[in-house]
Each structure stands twice: as C-alpha cells, then as structure tokens.
Coordinates of C-alpha atoms (C1' of nucleotides) in Angstrom, one line a residue:
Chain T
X1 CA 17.3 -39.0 18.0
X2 CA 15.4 -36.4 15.8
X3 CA 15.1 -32.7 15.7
X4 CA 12.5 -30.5 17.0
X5 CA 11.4 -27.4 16.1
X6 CA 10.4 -25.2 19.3
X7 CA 11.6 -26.1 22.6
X8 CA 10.5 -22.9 24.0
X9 CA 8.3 -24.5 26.3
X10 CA 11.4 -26.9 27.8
X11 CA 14.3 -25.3 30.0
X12 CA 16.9 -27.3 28.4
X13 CA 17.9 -29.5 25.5
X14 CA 17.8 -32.3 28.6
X15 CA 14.6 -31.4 29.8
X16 CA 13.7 -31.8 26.0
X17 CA 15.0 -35.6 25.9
X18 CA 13.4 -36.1 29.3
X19 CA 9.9 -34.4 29.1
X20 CA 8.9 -34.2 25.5
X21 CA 6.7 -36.7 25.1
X22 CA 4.4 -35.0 27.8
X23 CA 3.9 -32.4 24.8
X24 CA 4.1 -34.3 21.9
X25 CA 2.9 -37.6 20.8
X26 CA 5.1 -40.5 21.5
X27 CA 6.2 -42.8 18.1
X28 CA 5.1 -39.9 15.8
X29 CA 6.6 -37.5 13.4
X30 CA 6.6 -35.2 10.6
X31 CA 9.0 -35.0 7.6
X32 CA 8.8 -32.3 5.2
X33 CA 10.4 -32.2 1.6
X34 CA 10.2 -28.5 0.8
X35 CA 10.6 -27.4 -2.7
X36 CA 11.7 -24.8 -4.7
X37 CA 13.0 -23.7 -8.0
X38 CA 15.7 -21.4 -8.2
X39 CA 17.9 -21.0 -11.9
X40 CA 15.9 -23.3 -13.8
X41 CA 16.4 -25.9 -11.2
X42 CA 14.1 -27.8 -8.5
X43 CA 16.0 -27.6 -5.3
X44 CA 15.1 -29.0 -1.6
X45 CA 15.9 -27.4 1.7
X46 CA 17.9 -29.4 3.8
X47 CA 19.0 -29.5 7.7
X48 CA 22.4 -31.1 8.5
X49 CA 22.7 -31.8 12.3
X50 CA 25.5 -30.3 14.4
X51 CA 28.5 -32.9 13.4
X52 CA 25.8 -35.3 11.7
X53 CA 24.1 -36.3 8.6
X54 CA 21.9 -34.0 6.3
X55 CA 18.1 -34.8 6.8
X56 CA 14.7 -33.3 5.5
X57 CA 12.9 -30.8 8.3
X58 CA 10.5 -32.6 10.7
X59 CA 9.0 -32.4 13.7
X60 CA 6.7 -33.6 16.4
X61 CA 3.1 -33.1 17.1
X62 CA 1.9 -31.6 19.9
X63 CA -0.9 -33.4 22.0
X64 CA -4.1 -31.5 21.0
X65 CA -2.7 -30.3 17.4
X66 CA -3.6 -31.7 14.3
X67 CA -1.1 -33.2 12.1
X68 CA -1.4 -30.6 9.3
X69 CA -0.9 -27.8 11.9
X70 CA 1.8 -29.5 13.0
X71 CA 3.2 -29.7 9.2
X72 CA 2.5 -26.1 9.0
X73 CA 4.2 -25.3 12.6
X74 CA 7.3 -26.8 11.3
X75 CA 7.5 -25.2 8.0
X76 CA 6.9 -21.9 9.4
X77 CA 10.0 -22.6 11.7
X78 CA 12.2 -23.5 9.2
X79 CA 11.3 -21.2 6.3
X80 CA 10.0 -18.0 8.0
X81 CA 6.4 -18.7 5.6
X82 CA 3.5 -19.1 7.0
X83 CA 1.3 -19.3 3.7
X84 CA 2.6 -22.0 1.7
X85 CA 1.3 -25.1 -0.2
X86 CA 1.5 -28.1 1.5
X87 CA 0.6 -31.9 0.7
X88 CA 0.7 -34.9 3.4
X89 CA 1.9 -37.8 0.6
X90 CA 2.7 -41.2 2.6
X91 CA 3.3 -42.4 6.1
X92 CA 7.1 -44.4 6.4
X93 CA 5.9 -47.1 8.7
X94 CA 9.1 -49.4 8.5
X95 CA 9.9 -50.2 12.0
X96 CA 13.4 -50.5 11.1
X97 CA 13.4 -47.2 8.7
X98 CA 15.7 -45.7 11.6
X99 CA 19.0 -47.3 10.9
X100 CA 21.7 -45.2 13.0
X101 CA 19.4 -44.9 15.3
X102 CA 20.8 -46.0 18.9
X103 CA 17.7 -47.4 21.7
X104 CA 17.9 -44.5 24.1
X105 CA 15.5 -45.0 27.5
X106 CA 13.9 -40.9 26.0
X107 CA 10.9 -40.8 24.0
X108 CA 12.8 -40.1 21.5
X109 CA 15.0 -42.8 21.1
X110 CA 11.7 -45.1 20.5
X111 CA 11.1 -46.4 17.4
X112 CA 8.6 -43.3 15.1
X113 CA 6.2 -43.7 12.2
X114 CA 7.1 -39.8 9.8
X115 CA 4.1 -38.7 8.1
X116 CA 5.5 -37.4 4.8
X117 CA 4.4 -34.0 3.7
X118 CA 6.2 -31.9 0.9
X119 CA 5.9 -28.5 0.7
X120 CA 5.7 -25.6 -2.3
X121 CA 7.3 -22.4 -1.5
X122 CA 8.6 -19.1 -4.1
X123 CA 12.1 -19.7 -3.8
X124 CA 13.7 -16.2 -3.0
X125 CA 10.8 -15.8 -0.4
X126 CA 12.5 -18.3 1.7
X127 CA 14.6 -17.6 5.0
X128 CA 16.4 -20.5 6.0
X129 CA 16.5 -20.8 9.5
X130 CA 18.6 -24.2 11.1
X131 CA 16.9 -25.2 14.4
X132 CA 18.2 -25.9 18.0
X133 CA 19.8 -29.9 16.4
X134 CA 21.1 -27.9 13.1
X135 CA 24.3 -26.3 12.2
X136 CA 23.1 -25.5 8.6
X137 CA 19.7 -25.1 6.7
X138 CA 20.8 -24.9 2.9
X139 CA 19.1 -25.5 -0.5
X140 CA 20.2 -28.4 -2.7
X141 CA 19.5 -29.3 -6.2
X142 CA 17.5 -32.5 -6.4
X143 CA 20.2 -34.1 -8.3
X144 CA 22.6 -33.4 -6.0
X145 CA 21.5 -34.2 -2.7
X146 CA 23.9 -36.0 -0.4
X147 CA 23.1 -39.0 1.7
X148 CA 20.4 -38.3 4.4
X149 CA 19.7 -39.6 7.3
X150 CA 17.3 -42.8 7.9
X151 CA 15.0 -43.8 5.2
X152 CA 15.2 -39.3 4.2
X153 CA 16.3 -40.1 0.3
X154 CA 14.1 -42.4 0.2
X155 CA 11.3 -39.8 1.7
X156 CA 12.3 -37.4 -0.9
X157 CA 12.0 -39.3 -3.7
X158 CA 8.6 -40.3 -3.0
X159 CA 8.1 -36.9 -2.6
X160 CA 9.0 -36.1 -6.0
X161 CA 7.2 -38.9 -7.3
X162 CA 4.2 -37.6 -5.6
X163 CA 4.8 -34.1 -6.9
X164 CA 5.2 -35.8 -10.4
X165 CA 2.0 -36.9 -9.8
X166 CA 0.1 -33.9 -8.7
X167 CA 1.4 -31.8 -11.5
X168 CA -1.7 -32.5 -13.4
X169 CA -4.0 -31.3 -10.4
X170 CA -2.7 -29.3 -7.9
X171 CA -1.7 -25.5 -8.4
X172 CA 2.4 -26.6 -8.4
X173 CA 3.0 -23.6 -10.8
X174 CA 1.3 -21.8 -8.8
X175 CA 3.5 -22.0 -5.7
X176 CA 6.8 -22.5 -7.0
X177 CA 7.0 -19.5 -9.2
X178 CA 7.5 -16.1 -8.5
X179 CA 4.5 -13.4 -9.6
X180 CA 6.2 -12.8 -13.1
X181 CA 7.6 -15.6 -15.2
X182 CA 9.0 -16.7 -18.1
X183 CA 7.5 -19.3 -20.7
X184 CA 11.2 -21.0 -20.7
X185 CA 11.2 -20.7 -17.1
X186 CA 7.3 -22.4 -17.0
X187 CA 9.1 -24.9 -19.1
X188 CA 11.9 -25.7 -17.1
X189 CA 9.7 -26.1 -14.5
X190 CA 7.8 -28.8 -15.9
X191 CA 10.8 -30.5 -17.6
X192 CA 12.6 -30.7 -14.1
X193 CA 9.9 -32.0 -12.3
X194 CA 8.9 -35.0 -15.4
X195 CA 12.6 -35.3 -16.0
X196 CA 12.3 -35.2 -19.8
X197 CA 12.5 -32.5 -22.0
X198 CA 9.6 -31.1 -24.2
X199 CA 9.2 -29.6 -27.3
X200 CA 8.9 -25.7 -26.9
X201 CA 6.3 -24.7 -29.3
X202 CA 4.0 -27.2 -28.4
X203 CA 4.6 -26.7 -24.8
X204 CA 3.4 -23.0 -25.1
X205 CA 0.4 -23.8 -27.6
X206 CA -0.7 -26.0 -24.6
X207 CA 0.1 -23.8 -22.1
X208 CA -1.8 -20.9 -23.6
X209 CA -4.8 -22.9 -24.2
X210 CA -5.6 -23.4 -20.7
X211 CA -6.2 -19.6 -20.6
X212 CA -4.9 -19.5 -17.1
X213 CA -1.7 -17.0 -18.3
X214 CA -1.6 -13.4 -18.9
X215 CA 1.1 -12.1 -21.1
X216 CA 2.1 -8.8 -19.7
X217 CA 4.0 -5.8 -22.1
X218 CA 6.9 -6.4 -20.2
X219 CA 9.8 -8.5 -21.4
X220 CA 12.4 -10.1 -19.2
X221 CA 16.0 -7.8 -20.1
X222 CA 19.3 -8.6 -19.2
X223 CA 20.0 -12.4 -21.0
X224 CA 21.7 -12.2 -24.1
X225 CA 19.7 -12.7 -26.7
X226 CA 16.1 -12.0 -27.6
X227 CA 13.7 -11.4 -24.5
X228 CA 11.3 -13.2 -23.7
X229 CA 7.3 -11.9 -22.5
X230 CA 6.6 -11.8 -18.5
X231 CA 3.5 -13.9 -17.3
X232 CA 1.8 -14.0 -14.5
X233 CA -1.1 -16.8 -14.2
X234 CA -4.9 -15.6 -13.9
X235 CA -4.7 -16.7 -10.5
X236 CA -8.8 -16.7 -10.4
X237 CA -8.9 -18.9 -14.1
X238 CA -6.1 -21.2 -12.9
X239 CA -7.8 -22.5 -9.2
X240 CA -11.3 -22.3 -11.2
X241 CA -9.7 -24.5 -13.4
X242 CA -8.2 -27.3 -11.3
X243 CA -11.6 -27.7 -9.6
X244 CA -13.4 -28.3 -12.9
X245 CA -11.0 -31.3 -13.7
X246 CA -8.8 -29.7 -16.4
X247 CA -5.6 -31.5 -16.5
X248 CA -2.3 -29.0 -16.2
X249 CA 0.1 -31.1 -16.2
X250 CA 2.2 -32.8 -19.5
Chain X
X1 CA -12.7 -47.0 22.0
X2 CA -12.0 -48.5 19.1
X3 CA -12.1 -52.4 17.7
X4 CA -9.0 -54.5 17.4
X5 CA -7.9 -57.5 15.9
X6 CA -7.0 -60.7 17.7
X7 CA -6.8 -60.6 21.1
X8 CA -5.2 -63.7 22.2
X9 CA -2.5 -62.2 23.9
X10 CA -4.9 -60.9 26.3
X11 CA -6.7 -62.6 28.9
X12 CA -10.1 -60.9 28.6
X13 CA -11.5 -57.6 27.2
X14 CA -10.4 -55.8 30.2
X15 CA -6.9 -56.7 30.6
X16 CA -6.9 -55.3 26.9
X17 CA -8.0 -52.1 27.6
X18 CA -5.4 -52.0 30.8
X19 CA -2.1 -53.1 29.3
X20 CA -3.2 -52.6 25.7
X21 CA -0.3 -49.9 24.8
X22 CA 2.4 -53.0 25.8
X23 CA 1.6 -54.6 22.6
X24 CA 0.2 -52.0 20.6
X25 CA 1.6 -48.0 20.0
X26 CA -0.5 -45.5 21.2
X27 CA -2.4 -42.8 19.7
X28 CA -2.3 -44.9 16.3
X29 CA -4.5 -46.9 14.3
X30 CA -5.0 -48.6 11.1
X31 CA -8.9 -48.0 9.5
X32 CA -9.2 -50.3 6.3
X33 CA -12.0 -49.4 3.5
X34 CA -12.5 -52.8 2.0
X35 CA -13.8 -52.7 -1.2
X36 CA -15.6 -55.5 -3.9
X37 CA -17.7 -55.9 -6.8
X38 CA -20.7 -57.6 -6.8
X39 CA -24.0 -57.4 -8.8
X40 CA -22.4 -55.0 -10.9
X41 CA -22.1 -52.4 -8.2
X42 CA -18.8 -51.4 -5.9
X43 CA -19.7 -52.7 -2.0
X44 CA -17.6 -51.7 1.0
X45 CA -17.2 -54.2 4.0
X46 CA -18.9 -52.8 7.4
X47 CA -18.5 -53.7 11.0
X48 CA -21.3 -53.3 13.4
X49 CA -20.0 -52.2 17.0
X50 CA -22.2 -54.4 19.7
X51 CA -25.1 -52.3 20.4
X52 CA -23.6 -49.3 18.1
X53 CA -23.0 -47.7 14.7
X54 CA -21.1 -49.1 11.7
X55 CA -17.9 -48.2 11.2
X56 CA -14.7 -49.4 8.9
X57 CA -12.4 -52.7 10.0
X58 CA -9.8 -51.3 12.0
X59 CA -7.0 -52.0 14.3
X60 CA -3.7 -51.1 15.9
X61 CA -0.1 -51.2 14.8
X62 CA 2.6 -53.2 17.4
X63 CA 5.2 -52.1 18.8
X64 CA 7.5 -53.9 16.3
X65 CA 5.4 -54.1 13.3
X66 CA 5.4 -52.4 10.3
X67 CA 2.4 -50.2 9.4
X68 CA 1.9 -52.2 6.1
X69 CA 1.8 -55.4 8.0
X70 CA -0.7 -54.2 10.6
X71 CA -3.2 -53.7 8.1
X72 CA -2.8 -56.7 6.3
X73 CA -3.0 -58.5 9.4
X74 CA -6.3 -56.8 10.1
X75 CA -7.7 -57.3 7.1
X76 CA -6.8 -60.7 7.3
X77 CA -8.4 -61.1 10.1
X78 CA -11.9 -59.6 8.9
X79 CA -11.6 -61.3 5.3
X80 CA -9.5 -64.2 5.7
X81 CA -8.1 -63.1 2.8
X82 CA -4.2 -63.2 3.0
X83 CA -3.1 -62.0 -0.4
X84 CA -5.1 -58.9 -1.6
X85 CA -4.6 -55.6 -2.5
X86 CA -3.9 -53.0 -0.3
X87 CA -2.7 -49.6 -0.2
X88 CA -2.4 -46.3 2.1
X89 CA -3.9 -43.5 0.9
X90 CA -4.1 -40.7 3.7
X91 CA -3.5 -39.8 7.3
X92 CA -6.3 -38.0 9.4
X93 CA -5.0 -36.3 11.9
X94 CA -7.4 -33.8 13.2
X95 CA -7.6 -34.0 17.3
X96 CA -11.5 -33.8 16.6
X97 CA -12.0 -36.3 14.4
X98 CA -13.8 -38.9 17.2
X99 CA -16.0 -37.0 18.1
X100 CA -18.7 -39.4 19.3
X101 CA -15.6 -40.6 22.0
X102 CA -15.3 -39.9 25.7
X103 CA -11.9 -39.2 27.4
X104 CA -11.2 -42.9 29.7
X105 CA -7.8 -42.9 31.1
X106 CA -7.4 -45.9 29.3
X107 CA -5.1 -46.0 26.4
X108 CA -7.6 -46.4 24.1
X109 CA -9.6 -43.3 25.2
X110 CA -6.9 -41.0 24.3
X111 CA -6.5 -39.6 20.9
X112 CA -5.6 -41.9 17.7
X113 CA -4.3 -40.6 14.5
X114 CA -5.4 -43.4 12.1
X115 CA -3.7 -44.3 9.0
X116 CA -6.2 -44.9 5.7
X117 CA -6.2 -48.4 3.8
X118 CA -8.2 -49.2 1.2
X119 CA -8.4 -52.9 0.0
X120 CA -9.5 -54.4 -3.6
X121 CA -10.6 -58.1 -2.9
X122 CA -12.4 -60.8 -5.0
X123 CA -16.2 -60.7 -3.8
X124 CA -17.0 -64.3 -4.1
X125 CA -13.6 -64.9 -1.9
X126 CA -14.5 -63.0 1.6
X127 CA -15.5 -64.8 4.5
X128 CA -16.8 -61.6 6.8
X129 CA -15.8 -62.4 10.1
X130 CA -16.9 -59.6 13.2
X131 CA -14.2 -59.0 15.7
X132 CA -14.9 -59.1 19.6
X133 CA -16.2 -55.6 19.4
X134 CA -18.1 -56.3 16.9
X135 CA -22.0 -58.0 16.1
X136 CA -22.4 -57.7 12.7
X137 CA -19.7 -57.3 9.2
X138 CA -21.8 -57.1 5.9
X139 CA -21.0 -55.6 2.6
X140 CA -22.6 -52.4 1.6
X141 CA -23.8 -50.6 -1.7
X142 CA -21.4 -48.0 -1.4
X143 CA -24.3 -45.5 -2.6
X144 CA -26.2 -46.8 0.6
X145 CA -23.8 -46.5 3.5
X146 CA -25.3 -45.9 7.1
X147 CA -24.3 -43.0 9.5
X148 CA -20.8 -44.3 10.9
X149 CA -19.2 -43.6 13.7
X150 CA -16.1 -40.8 14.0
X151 CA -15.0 -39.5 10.5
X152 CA -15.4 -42.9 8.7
X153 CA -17.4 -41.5 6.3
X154 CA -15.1 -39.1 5.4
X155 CA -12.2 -41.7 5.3
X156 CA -14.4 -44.0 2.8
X157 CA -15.0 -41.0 0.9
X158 CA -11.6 -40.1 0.7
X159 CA -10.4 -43.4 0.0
X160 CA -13.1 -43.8 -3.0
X161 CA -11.6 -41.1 -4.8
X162 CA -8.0 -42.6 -4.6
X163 CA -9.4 -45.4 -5.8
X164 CA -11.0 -43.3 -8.5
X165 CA -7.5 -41.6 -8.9
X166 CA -5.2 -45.2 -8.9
X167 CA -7.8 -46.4 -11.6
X168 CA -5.3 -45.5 -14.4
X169 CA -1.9 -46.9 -12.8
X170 CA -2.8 -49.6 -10.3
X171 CA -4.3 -52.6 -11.1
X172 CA -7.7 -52.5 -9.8
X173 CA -9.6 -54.7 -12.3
X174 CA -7.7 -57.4 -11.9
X175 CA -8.1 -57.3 -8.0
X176 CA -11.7 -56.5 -8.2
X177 CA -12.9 -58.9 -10.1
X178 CA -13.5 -62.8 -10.8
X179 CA -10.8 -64.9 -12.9
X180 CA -13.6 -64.6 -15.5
X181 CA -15.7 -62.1 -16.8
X182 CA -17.5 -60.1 -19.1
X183 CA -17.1 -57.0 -21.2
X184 CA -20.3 -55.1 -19.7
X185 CA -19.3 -56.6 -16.3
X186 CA -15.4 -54.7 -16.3
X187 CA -17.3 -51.3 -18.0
X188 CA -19.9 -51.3 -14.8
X189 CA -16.9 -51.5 -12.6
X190 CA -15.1 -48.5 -14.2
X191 CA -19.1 -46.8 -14.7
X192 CA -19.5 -47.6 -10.8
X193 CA -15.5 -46.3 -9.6
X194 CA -15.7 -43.1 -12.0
X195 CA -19.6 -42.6 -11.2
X196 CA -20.1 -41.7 -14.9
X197 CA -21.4 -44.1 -18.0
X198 CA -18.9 -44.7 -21.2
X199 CA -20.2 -45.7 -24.2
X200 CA -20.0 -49.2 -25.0
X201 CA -18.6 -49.8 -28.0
X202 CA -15.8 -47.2 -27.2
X203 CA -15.1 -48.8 -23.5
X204 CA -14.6 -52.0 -25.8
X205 CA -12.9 -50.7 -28.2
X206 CA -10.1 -49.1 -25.8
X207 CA -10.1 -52.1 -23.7
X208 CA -8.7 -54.3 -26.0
X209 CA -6.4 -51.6 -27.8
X210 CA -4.4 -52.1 -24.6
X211 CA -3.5 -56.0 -25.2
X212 CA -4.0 -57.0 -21.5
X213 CA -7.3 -59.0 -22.0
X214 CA -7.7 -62.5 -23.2
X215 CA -11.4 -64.1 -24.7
X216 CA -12.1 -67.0 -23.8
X217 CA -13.8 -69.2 -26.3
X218 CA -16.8 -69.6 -23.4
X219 CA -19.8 -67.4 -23.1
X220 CA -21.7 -66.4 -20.1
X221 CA -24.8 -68.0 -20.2
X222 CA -28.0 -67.7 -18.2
X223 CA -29.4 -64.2 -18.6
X224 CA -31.5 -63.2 -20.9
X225 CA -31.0 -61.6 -24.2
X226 CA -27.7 -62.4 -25.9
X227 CA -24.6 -64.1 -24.7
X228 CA -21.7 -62.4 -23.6
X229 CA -18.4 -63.4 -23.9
X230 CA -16.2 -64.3 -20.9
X231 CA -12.8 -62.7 -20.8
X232 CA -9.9 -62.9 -17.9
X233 CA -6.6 -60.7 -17.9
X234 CA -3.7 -61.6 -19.5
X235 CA -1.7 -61.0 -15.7
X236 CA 2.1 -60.4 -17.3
X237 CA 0.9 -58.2 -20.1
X238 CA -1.0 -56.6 -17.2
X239 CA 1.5 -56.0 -14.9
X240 CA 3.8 -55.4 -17.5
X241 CA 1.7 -52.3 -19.1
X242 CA 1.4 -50.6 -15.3
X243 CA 4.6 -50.9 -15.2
X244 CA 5.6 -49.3 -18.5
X245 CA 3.1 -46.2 -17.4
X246 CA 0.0 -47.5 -20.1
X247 CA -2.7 -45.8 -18.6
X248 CA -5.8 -48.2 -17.9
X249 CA -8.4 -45.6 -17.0
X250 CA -10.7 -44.0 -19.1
Chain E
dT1 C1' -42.5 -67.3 -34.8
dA2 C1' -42.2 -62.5 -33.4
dT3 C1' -40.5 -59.5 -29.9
dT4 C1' -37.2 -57.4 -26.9
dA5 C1' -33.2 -56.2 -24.8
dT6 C1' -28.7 -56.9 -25.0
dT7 C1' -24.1 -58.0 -27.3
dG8 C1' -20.6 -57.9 -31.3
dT9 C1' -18.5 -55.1 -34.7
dG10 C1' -17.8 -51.7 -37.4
dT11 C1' -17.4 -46.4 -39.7
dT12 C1' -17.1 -41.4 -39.6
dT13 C1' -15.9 -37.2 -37.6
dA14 C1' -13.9 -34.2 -34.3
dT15 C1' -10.3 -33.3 -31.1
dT16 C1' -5.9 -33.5 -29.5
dG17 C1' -1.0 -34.4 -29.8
dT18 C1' 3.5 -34.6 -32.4
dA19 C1' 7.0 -33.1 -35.5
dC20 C1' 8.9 -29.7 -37.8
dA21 C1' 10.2 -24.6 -40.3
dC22 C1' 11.0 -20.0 -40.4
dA23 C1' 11.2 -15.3 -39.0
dT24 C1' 12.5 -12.2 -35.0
dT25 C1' 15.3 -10.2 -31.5
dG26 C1' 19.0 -8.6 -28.2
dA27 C1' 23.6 -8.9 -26.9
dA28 C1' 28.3 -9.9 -28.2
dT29 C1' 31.9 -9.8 -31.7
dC30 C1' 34.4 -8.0 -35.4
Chain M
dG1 C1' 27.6 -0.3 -37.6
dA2 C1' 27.2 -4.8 -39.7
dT3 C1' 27.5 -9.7 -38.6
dT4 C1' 27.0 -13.6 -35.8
dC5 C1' 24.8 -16.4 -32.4
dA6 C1' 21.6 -18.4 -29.5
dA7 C1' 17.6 -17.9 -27.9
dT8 C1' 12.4 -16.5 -28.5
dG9 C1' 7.7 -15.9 -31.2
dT10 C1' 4.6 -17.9 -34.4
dG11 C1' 2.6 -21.1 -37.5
dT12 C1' 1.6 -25.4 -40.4
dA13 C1' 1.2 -30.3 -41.7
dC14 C1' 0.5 -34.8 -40.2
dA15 C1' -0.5 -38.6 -36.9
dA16 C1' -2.9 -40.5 -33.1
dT17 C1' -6.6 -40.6 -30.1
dA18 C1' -11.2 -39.8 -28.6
dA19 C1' -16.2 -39.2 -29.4
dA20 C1' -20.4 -40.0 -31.9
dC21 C1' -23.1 -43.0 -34.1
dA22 C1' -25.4 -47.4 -37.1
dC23 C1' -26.5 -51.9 -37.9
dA24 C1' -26.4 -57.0 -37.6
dA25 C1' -26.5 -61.1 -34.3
dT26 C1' -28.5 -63.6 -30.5
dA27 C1' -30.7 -65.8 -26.3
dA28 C1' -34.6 -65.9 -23.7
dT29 C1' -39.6 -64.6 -23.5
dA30 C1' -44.1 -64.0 -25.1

DNA sequence: TATTATTGTGTTTATTGTACACATTGAATC
DNA sequence: GATTCAATGTGTACAATAAACACAATAATA
C-alpha cells in the first residue's frame, strides 16, 4: 500500500483502493527525496504513515500527466512550493523492492516500479503538510534518518549520491540557500553534501573566482565573534555559467 | 505499437497484442541505445520496423521481472551478447512523446513511459538480429542517424551525453573496445564520445600517468606510415582506479 | 632512395590546487 | 575597559596538473 497525494476526485479512502487505477497508472510511482539545509545541516523531509514506518513523499501519475508534472504535483502537495528544483535520478525496478508489502486484490497492492526524483527547496520556505496516509511530515538530518519503508534508505542515498554528483553542474546552491548567505554557510553546504571537510581560504579563493557572488555591505550580527559578509549569488552570472561548462562544485 | 522481444509464449502476433499485458506490465517499456566503436567512429545499433522508420531496440518489462533484467534480456536478444555493459540513464515520461501512435484498445496502443538504456558492447562481437516487428538492425554512424520514430532521437541524444558524462567514472573504454588496441584508436574514441580533438602527445601522456594500461610487445601492422603499438587494459588496476574515484576522462 | 603521414618521446610554460600564517573582529569574561 | 576566545578576512609559497609545442623514428608508397 502507498500514499497518495490528492484523492479529491475519490469519495472515500475505499473508493481510493477500489478505483484508483482508473486515474492513475497501474505499477507506477514517484518517490521524492526533498532537500534542505537548515543550521549548517542537509536535512530530508519525511512522511511517517498513520501507526507505520517513515517513508520519502511519493505519488501516482495520473493517466494523461507526464511524470515530471506528476513529480511536481506531489511536491507542491507536500511542501506548499510550487517553484522548486527538481531532478528525476533513477528508476527502483526490483520487483521485490516492496518488502512489507502484503498482495492485496487493489491496484495498489500490485507490485510498482518508483521513479526517483530529489527535490531542492530554501529550507524556511517550506510548509510541511502530511497527506490523507500520514500522521507527520517532519524534517530529518541526513545522518539521522530512521528506517524507511521498502527500498526508501536505499532511495535516499542514491539520491544523495546523485546530488553529490550534480554539485558540479546543476544550480544546488542556488536552491538550497536562502537570498543572503554566509561564506561559512556556502561552506557547510558543500562540506555536508561531499562529506569531507575543506580548507576555508581556499574554498573562498575558489568560490570568488567564479564571479557568480556578490558581497553585500551587510554583515551577518548576532554570533559571537567576528561577523561575517552577506552574499547573495549573481543569479544571471551563476545559470550563464553552468551552461558554459564551468565546473562549481569541489 | 511498439516491438518486443521473444514471443514464444504467444501463439501468433495477434494473440500478443490481445493478452499481451498477462505477461508484460502496461504502460512501460525498456528502449536500449546500443552503442560500439568501429572504424574509429561511435555507431549506434538500429531496428527497422517492417515497412516503417528506424527506431531503438526495445521491449517490455514482466510482470515479475526486474527492470534491469528486462533490458538485458532485450539486448540479449538483439546482440546475442549476454555479458555487456548496461546502464539506465533517464525516464521519458511525457504523455506526448509517441506521437506518430494511434489510440487501439489494445494494450499496446495505450500510453508507455519507457525507461532509457544505453549499452557499451565490443563491435566485432554483435550478431544484429531483427525482432518479429522488425526488417532490418544495422549499426549507424552516430553523426548519420535517420528520422526515428516517437522521441528516439531525443532518447539517443540524451543517452549520448550520459555517456559523455560516465566517461570519467564508468568504464567505457574497456567495454568499447577490442582486447587489443592502439593509442590513436582509444584517443578517437574519447575525440568521438567528447566530440572534441586532444592533443596527442598529452592524451598519451595522461593515459599512462593513470597505470591502467599494459603495452604489448606487438605492433599493429598493415596501414601505412608507422607502426603503432598494441595496448590492452590492465582490468584489476582498472576496476580498481574507478573504484578509488581516479577520474579517466579528459 | 626520397617522400609522406603517422607514431614515439620528450621539454617548457602556464594554470590550477594545496598547505599554511597572520591580522581582524565581535561577543563574552574578568 | 582591557583581555580572552573563536571565528572571519586576506595573502603567500609551493606542488601538482594541464596546455603548448619540437623533433626523431618508422612503415608503406612513389
């Protein structure tokens, strides 16, 4: 059994069981592995069903939608954002990746291929919402994520890897930082993701030479000791440079 | 309507269109971009459709197999290849994307959300073999691709530049080309995957800095001018650098 | 035997990455 | 208000890597 994300268009969770796979596609699902970074840490939003495990969002895909909008459909659902970054990264295929799952006569309790997306969002921006399945929707640090359902860790962490990956091309920065930022905090960011620490001088000497940051007057106040300078990134530098090849990862 | 793989469980082509979805799932298929090296240029394997366009080997996914083992039972099937390399790179999932398809009640005139393959195989090694739906498989230049049919293109294209992309961490030399070969022959396979030219004596140098490459005392003889040494990859080394994160790109 | 196009093997220079040192600052403490 | 502390801002020296380039060797062809 898997959770949905509207069921406006059924009369009951029953109806649900009986009649959704005349609106979505039988065998077929979507996982997402949203990210954000909240005190110097990545975290993942997480769903725990009503008396059940913890899982990663997901959804179904609706007949005549495509599987992105589907993607986006669910996010939207779960976070209240409807503009965020979002990356399909790998199709769980295992025919046996469902392990608690019992053979119900529904739809739903056939076998189903998840297409894996993860998801960028600015952490504060977020408002969790559980759906009809979930008693909680709650944010976890990456290290600290309890045992999901089905393959779901196992979804996760290839989610990371890909966003491991993708740090050199894609705008992750970008999306998982609020407008004004820290160089520590840019830092963090990287070192969390990598999982290894670098060296901080030489971290903003290659940071600044991208020319995709502006250093605003401001500083950030309130920490003990000295402050450190806002930035924002040059949002038109940064995308111009991703498209021309320039690497901005570590 | 799309191709499939073996058919012996059916009795003819039309009890395959009827009962079909008993063995396979609907909506899904597997489309495989085969690639080799040959001539010094990268070639992708074709299927004719009787009486139609080209288009990529294909196939569906049953009930109880895994999506991994549905392509390499179709590739099988077109290459008779059982041990290559293969790896999914993207899902395309736009409701649109067969366009040149008619709506049959038949299962296989719905839509299908087909899961992207590619393939590294040895040239010399392939045995093309055309499927029932098919009247011709050939290897193209992959600069001199026909019109195909749906989004194929667009899936080759796509799974080109993963293959561009995996050229630094999976091992696509080694499952491109021959036990044996030259220097010049391994640059025109990185010139031909990157679609830029290296320098020679750079490409040569870098190669061997990365210990995975063993010369053989032999030399390729035949063509003019002088004679090239024959090299073949030191596999553990090989395997053993991926895995250690050496990057083997350029 | 001379020619030609290609291969084998360097060197030099520029660029990038790594390691490390010291001054500055803002809050907390005495 | 001076001192301490832990963090930030800035810079320099050295190592490693990448890029540009030069010349000798060789196998078929003319």
């Amino acid at each position: 059994m898997r959770k949905s994300g509207s069921t406006e268009v059924f009369t009951s969770l029953d109806d649900f069981y009986q009649r959704g796979d005349q609106v979505y596609l039988p065998h077929l699902s979507v996982d997402c592995a949203i990210f954000g970074f909240h005190e110097n840490q990545l975290r993942v939003l997480l769903l725990k069903w009503k008396g059940g495990k913890w899982c990663l969002p997901g959804g179904f895909i609706k007949h005549k939608e495509s599987v992105d909008t589907a993607a986006h459909r669910i996010l939207q659902e779960r976070t209240g954002l409807t503009d965020l970054y979002l990356k399909q990264f790998y199709v769980f295929g295992d025919p046996k990746r469902e392990k608690e799952k019992k053979n119900s006569p529904h739809w739903i309790g056939k076998r189903f291929i998840s297409i894996g997306y993860y998801a960028l969002v600015e952490f504060s921006k977020v408002q969790p919402h559980p759906d009809v399945f979930s008693e909680a929707c709650e944010w976890f640090d990456i290290d600290e994520v309890p045992g999901l359902i089905y393959d779901h860790k196992a979804i996760m962490m290839k989610a990371l890897e890909a966003l491991r990956f993708d740090l050199n091309d894609h705008p992750v920065g970008l999306n998982l930082l609020p407008k004004k930022f820290t160089m520590p905090e840019l830092q963090r960011l990287y070192e969390t993701i990598l999982g290894e620490s670098i060296d901080r001088r030489n971290f903003q000497k290659h940071m600044l030479s991208m020319d995709i940051l502006i250093r605003l007057e401001e500083r950030k106040t309130g920490g003990a000791h000295k402050a450190p300078y806002l930035y924002q990134f040059d949002k038109r530098k940064y995308m111009l440079a991703l498209r021309q090849g320039l690497k901005l990862g570590w």
